[in-house]
mmCIF file of C-alpha atoms in Angstrom:
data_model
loop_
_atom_site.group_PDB
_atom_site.id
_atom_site.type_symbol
_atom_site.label_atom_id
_atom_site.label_comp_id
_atom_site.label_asym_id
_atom_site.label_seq_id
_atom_site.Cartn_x
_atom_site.Cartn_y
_atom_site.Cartn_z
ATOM 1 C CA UNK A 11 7.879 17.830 -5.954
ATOM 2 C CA UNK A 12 10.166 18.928 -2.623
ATOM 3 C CA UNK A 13 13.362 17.762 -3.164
ATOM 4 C CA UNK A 14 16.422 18.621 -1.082
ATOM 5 C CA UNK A 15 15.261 21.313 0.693
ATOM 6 C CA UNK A 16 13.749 22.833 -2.643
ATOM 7 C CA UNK A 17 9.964 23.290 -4.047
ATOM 8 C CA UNK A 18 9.951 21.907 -7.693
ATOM 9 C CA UNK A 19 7.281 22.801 -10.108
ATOM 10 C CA UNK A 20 7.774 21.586 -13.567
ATOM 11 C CA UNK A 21 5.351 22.698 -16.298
ATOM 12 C CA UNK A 22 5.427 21.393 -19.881
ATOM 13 C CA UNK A 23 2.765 23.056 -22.395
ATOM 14 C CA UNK A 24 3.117 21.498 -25.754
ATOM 15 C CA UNK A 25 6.988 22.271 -26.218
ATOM 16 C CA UNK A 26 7.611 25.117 -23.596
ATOM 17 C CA UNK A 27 9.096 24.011 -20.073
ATOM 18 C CA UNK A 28 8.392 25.878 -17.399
ATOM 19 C CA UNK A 29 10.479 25.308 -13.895
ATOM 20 C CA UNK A 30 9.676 27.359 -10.683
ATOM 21 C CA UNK A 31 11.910 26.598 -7.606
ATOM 22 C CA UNK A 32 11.348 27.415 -3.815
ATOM 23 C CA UNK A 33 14.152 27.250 -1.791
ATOM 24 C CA UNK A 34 12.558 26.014 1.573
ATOM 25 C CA UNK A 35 15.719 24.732 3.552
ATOM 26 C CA UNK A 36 13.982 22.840 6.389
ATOM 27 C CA UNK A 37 11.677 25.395 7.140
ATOM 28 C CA UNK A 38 8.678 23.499 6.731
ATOM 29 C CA UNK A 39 9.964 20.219 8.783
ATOM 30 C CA UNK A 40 8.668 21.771 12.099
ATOM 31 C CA UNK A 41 5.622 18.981 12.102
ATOM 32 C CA UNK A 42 3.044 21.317 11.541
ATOM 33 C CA UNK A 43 0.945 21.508 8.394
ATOM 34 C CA UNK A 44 2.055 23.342 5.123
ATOM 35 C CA UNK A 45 -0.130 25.413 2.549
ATOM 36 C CA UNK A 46 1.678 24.699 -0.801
ATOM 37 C CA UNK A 47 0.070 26.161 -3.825
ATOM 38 C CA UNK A 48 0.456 26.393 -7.678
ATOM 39 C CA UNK A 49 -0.722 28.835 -9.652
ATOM 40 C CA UNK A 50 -1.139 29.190 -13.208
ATOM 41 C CA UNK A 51 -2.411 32.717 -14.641
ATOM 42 C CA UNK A 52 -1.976 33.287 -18.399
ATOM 43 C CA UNK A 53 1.783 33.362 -18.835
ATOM 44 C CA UNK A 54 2.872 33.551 -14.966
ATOM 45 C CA UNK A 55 3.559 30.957 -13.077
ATOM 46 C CA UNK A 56 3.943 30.661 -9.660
ATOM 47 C CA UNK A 57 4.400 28.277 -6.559
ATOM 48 C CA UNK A 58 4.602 29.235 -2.423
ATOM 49 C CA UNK A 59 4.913 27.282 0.452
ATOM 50 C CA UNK A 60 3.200 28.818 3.912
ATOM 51 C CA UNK A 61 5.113 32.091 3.317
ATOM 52 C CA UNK A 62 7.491 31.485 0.710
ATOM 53 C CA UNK A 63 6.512 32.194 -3.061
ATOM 54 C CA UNK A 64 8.516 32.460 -6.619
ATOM 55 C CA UNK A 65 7.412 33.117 -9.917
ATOM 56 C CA UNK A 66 8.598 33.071 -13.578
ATOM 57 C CA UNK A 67 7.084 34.867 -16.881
ATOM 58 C CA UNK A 68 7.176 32.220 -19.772
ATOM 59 C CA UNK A 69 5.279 33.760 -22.874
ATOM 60 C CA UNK A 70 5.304 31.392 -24.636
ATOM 61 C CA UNK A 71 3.323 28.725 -22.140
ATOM 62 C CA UNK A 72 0.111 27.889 -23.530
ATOM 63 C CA UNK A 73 -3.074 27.225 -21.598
ATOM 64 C CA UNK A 74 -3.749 24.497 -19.823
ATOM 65 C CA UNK A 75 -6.142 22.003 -20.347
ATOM 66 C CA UNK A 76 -6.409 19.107 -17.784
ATOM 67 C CA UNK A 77 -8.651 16.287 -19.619
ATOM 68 C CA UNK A 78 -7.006 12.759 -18.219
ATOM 69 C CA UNK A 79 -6.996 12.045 -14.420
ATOM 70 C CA UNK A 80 -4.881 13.969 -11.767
ATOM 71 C CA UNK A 81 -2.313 11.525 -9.905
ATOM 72 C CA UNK A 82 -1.292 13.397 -6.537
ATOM 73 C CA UNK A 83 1.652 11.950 -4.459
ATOM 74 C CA UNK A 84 3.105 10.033 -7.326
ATOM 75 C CA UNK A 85 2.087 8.340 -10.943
ATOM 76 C CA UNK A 86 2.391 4.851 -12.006
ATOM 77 C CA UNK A 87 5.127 3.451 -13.572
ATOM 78 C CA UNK A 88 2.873 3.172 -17.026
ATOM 79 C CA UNK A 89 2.549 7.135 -17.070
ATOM 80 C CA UNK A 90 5.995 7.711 -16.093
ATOM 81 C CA UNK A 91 7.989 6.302 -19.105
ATOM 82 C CA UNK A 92 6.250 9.093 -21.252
ATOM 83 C CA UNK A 93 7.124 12.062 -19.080
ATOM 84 C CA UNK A 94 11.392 10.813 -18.433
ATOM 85 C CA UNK A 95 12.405 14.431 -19.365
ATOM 86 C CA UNK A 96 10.629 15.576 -16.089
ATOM 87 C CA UNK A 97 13.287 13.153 -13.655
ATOM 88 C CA UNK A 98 9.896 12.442 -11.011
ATOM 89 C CA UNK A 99 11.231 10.861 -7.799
ATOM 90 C CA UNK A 100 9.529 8.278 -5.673
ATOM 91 C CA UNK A 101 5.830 8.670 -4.447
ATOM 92 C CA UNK A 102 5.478 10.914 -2.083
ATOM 93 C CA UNK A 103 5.444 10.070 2.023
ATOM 94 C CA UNK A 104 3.285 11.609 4.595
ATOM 95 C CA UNK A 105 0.185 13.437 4.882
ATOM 96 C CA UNK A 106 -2.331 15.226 2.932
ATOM 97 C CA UNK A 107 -5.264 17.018 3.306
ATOM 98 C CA UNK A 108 -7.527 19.718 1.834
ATOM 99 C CA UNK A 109 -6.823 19.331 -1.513
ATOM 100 C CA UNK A 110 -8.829 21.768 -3.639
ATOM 101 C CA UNK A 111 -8.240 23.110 -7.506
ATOM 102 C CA UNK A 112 -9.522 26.762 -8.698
ATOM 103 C CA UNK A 113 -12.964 25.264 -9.633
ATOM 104 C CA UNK A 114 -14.651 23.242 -7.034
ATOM 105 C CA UNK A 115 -14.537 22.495 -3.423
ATOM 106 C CA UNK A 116 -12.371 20.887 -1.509
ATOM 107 C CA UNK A 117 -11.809 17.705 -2.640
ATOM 108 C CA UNK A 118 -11.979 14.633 -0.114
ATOM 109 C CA UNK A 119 -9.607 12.212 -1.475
ATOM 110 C CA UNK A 120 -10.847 9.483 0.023
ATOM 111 C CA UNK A 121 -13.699 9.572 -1.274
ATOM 112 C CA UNK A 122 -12.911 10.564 -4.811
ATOM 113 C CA UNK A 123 -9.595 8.291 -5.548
ATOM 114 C CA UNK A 124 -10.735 5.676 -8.194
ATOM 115 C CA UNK A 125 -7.158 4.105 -7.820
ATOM 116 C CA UNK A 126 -5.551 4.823 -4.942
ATOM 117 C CA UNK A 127 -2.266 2.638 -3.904
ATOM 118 C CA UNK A 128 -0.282 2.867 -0.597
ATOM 119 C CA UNK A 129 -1.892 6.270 0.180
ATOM 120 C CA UNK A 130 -3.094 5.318 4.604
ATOM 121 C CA UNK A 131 0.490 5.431 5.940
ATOM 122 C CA UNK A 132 -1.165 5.270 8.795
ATOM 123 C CA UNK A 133 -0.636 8.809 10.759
ATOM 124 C CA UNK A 134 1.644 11.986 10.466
ATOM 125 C CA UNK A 135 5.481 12.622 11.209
ATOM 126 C CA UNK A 136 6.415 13.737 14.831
ATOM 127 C CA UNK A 137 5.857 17.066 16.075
ATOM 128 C CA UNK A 138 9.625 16.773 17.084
ATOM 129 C CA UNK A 139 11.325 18.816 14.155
ATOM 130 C CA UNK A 140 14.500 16.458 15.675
ATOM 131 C CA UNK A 141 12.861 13.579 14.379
ATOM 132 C CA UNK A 142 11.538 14.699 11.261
ATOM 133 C CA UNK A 143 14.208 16.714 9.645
ATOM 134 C CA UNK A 144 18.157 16.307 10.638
ATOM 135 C CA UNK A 145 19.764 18.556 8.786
ATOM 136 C CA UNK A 146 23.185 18.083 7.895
ATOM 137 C CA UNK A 147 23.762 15.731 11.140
ATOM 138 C CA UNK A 148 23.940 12.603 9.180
ATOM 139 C CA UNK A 149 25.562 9.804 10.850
ATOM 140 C CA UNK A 150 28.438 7.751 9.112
ATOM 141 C CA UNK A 151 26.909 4.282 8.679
ATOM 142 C CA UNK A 152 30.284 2.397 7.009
ATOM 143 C CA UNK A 153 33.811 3.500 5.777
ATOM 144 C CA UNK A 154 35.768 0.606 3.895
ATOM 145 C CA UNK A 155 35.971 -0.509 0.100
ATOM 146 C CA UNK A 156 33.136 -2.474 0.255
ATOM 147 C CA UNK A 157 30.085 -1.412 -2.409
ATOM 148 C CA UNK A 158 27.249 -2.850 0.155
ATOM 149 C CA UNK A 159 26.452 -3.054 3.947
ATOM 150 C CA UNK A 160 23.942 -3.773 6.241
ATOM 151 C CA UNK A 161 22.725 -1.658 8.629
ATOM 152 C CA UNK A 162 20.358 -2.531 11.399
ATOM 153 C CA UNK A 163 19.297 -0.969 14.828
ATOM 154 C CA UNK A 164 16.445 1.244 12.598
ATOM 155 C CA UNK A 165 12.633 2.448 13.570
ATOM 156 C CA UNK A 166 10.136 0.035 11.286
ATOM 157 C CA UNK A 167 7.942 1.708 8.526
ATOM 158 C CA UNK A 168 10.738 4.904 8.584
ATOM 159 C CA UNK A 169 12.128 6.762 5.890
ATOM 160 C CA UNK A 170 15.852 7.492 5.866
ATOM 161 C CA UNK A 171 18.158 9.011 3.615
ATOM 162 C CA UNK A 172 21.213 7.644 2.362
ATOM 163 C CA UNK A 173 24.458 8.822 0.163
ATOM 164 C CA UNK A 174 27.830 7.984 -0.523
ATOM 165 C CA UNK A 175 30.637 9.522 -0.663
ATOM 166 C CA UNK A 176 33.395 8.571 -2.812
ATOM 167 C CA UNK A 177 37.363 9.303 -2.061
ATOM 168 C CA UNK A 178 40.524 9.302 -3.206
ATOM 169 C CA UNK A 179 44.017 10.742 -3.429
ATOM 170 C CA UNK A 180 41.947 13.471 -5.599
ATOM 171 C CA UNK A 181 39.373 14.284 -3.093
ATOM 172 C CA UNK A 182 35.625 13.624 -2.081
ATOM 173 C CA UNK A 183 32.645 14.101 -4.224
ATOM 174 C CA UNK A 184 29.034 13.325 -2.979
ATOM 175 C CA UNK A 185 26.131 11.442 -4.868
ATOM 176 C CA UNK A 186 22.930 12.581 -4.346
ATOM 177 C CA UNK A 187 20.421 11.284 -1.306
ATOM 178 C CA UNK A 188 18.469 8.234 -1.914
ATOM 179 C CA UNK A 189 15.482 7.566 0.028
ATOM 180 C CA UNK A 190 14.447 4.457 1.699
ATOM 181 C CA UNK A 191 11.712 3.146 3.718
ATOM 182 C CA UNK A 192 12.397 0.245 5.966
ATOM 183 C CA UNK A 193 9.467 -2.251 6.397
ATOM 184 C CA UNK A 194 6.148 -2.237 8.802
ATOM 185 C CA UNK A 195 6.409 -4.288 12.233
ATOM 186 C CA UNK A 196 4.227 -6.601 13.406
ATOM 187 C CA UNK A 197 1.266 -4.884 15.008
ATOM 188 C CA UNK A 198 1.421 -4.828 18.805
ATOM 189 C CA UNK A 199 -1.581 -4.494 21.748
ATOM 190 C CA UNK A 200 -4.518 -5.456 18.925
ATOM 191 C CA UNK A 201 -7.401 -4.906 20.655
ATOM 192 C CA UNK A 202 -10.386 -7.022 22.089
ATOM 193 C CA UNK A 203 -13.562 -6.849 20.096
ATOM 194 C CA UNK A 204 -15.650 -3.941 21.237
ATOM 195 C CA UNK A 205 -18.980 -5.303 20.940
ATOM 196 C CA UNK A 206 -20.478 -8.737 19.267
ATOM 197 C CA UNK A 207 -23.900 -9.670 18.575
ATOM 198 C CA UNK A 208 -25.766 -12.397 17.473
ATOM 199 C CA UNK A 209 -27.801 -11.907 13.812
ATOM 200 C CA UNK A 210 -28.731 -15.415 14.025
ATOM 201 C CA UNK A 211 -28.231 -19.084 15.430
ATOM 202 C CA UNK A 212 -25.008 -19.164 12.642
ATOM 203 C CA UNK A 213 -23.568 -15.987 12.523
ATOM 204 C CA UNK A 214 -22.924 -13.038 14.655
ATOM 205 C CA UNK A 215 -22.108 -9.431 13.762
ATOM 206 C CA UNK A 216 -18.604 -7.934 15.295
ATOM 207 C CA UNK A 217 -17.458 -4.903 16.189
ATOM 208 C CA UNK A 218 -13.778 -3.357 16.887
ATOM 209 C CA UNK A 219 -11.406 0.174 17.247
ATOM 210 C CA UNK A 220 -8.831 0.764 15.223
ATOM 211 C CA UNK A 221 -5.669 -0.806 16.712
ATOM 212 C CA UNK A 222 -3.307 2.351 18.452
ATOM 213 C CA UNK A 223 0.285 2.674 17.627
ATOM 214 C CA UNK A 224 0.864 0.167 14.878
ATOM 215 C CA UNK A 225 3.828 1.139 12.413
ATOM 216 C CA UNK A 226 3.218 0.222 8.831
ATOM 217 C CA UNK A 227 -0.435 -0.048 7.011
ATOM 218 C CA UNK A 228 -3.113 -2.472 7.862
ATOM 219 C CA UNK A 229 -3.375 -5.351 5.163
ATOM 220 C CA UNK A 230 -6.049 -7.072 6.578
ATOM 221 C CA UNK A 231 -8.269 -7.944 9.833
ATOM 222 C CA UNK A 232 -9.299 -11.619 10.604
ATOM 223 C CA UNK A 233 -12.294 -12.569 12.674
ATOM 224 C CA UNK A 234 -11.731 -15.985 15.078
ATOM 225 C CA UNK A 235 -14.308 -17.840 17.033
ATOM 226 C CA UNK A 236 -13.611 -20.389 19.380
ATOM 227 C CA UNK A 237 -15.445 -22.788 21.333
ATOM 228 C CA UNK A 238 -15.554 -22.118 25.083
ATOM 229 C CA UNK A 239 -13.887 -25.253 26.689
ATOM 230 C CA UNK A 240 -12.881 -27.037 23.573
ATOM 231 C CA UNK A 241 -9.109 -26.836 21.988
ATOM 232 C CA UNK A 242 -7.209 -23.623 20.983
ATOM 233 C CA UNK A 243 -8.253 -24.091 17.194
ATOM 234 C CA UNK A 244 -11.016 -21.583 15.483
ATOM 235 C CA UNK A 245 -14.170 -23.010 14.624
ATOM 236 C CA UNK A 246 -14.724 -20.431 11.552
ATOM 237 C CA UNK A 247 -12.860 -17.126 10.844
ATOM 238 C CA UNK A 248 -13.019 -14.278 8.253
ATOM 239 C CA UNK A 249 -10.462 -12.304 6.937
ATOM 240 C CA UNK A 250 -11.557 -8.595 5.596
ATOM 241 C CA UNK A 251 -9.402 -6.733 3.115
ATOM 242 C CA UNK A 252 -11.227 -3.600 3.968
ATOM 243 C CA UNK A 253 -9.784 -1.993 6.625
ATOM 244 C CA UNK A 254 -11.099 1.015 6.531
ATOM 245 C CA UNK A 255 -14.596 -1.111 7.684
ATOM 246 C CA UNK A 256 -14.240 -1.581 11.515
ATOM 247 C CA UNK A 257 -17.327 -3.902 11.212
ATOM 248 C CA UNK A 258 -17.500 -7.699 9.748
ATOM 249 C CA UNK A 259 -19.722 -10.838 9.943
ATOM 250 C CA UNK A 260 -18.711 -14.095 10.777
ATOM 251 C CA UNK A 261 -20.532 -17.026 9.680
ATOM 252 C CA UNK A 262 -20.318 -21.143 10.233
ATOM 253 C CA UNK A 263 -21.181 -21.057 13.769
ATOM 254 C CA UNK A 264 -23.178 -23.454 15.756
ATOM 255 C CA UNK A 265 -26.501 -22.602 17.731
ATOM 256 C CA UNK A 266 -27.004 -22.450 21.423
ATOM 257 C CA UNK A 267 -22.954 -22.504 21.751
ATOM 258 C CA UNK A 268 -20.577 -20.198 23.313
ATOM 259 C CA UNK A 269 -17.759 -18.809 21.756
ATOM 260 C CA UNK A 270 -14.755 -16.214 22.650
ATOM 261 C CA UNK A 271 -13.963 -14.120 19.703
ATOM 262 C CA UNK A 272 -10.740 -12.551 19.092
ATOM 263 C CA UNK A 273 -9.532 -9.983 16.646
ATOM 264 C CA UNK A 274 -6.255 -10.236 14.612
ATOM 265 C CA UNK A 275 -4.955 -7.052 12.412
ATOM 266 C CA UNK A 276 -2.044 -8.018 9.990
ATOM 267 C CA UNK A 277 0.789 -5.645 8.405
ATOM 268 C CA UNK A 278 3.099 -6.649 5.530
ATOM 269 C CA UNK A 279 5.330 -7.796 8.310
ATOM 270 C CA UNK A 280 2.803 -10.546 10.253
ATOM 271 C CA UNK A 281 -0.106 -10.843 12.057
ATOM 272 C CA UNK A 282 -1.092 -10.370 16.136
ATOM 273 C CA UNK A 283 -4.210 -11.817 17.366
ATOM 274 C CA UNK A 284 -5.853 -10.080 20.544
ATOM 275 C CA UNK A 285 -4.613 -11.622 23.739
ATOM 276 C CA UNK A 286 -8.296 -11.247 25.374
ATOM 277 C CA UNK A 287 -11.496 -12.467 23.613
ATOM 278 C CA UNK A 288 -14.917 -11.459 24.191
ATOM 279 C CA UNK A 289 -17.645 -14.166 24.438
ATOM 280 C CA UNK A 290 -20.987 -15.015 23.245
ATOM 281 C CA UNK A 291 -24.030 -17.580 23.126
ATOM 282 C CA UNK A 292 -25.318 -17.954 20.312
ATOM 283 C CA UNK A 293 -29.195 -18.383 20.578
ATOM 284 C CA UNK A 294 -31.499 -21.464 19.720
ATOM 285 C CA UNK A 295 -32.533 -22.242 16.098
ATOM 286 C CA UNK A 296 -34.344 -25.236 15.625
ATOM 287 C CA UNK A 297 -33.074 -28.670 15.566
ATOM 288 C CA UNK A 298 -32.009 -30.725 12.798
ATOM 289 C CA UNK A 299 -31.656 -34.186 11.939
ATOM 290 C CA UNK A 300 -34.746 -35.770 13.564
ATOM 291 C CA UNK A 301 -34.537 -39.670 13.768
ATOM 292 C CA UNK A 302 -37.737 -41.324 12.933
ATOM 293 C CA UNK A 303 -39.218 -43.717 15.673
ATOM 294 C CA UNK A 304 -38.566 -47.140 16.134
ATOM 295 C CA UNK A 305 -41.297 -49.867 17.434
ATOM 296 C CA UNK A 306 -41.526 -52.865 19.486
ATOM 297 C CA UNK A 307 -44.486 -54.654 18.522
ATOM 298 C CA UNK A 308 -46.675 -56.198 20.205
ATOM 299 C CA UNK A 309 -50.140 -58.492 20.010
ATOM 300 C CA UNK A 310 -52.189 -54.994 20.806
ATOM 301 C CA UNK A 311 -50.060 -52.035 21.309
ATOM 302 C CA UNK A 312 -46.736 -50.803 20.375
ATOM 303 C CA UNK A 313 -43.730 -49.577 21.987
ATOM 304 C CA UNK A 314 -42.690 -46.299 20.398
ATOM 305 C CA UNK A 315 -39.352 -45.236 21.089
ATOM 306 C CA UNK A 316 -36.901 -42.525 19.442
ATOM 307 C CA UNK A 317 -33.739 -40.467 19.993
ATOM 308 C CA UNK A 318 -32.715 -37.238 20.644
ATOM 309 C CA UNK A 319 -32.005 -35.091 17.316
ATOM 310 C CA UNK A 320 -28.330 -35.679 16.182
ATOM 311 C CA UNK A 321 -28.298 -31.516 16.391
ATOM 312 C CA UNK A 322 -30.981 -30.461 18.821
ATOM 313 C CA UNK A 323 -29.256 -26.704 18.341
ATOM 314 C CA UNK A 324 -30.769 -25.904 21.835
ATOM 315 C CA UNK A 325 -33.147 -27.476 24.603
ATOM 316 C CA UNK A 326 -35.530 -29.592 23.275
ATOM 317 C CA UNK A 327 -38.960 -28.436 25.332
ATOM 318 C CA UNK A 328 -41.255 -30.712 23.344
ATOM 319 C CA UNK A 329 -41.693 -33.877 20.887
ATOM 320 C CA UNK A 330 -44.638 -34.674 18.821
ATOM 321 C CA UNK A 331 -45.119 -38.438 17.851
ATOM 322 C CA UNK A 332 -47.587 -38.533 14.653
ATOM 323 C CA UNK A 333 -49.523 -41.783 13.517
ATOM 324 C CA UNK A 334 -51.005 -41.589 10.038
ATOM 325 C CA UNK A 335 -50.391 -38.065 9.722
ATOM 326 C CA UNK A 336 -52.409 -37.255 13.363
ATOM 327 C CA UNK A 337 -50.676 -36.043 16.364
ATOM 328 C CA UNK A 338 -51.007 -38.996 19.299
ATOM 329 C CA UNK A 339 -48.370 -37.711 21.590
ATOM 330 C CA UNK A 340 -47.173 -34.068 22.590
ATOM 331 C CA UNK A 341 -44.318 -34.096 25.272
ATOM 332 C CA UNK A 342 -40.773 -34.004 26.617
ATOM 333 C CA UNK A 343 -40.390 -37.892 26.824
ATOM 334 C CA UNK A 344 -39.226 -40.285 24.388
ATOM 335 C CA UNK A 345 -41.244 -43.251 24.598
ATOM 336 C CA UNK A 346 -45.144 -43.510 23.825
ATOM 337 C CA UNK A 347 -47.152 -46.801 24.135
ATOM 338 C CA UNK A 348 -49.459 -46.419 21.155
ATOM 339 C CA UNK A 349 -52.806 -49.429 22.312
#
């Protein structure tokens, strides 16, 4: 773990500990990718960063055999009670990439995570070292007797670090740096549906880029489609829990109607809808809820009359009136006089 400037590696074989430290300082906060690597050969161990490198002799480490799963970034609270002795710190924060053990290729961890939690934070640190690293410039949040405070004026979904120091007629002693994470904003300029298309008369397929620029991780997206002229409520939505999917399907919509559909994306923090929607007809399925004829009789003909479907679901181009299981009548009209 990197920890104050320093490159941990803690090794525990049966009853032999093994520790190798790097001092790094803040050479590797420059915003630019780091090779770390640890290496285990027989009774040597050894860890580097880019160009920096230490190594111990331990005789008595045995070999290591790896037969549970490899947590990277952090373990879960479950695992952690069993290991105290090795003090882990918080999950890690940032970005990885090219991960790859002696055996094997390079491992795409994506693809291979079968539990994954919290890992998308959703784009690198600054190529501004200033931003990334400060040093010992820390800035003097609160002086008083008070044991709490609130700070605000911070950057959403960034980590800072945080101490005290305690005085008195003695002198000043320093605890050690606690890091915190303030919380995601509410995502900003969510974009307008790329493309939409019609699968059928009651659903359409939609299509959207990733959102630019929003601070914090993606919960969610949700799908709205609303009726062209009608009031500011959606007809149907869907919300999708996979965000990595910039694809989803909406469903409950009526034939031969137009919509304007919106995308929303949601953080921890809230949810923005797109200000712009794109819009959509939804073509012709056929019609439902036909109403039977109705009659006017008389001495030697009858009067057939009926009604529009209750849900023509498009243009009705033709009605066919049936007597006794024969067609009589084929046409656009609603009235027949059956002699």
């Amino acid at each position: 773990e990197l920890k104050s400037g320093i490159l941990n590696i803690f090794l525990k074989t049966g009853i032999v500990f093994t520790q190798v430290d790097v001092w790094l300082g803040l050479s590797y906060c420059d915003g630019k990718w780091n090779k770390v690597t640890v290496n285990k050969e027989g009774s040597v161990v050894s860890a580097s960063m880019n160009e920096l490198r230490e190594q111990t002799l331990e005789p008595r480490v045995q070999q290591l055999q790896v037969n549970s799963p490899v947590y990277i970034g952090g373990i879960p609270p479950e695992i952690q009670n069993f290991y105290k002795e090795l003090g882990l710190e918080q999950g890690f924060g940032g970005c990885m990439k090219d991960v790859k053990f002696t055996r094997g290729a390079v491992v795409n961890l994506a693809s291979v995570s079968s539990s994954a939690v919290r890992v998308n934070l959703d784009g690198c640190l600054s190529t501004d070292s200033a931003v990334n690293c400060r040093g010992n410039d820390s800035i003097l949040v609160y002086r008083g007797k008070e044991q709490s405070v609130y700070e605000s004026g911070l950057q959403p979904f960034t980590e800072y670090l945080y101490r005290v120091v305690a005085s008195n007629e003695g002198g000043s002693v320093s605890s050690g740096w606690t890091h915190v994470r303030t919380r995601e904003s509410v995502p900003q300029n969510v974009p307008t549906p790329s493309r939409v298309h019609s699968i059928n008369g009651y659903s359409i397929e939609v299509t959207w880029d990733k959102p630019a620029g929003v601070i914090g991780v993606i919960e969610k997206y949700i799908l709205k489609a609303y009726e062209e002229d009608g009031p500011n409520v959606p007809i149907t939505s869907a919300e999708l829990a996979d965000t990595s999917m910039l694809t989803g399907i909406l469903t409950g919509l009526h034939p031969f109607t137009n919509y304007a559909v919106t995308l929303t994306a949601c953080t921890l923090a809230g949810c923005t809808e797109s200000l712009h929607a794109l819009n959509i007809s939804t073509p012709q399925e056929a019609p439902e809820d036909v109403q039977p004829p109705t009659a006017i009789s008389f001495p030697t003909f009858l009067l057939m009359s009926w009604s529009p479907p209750k849900t023509p679901n498009g243009i009705i181009t033709q009605y066919t009136l049936y007597m006794n299981g024969v067609p009589i009548y084929f046409g656009n009209g609603t009235k027949y006089v059956v002699k």
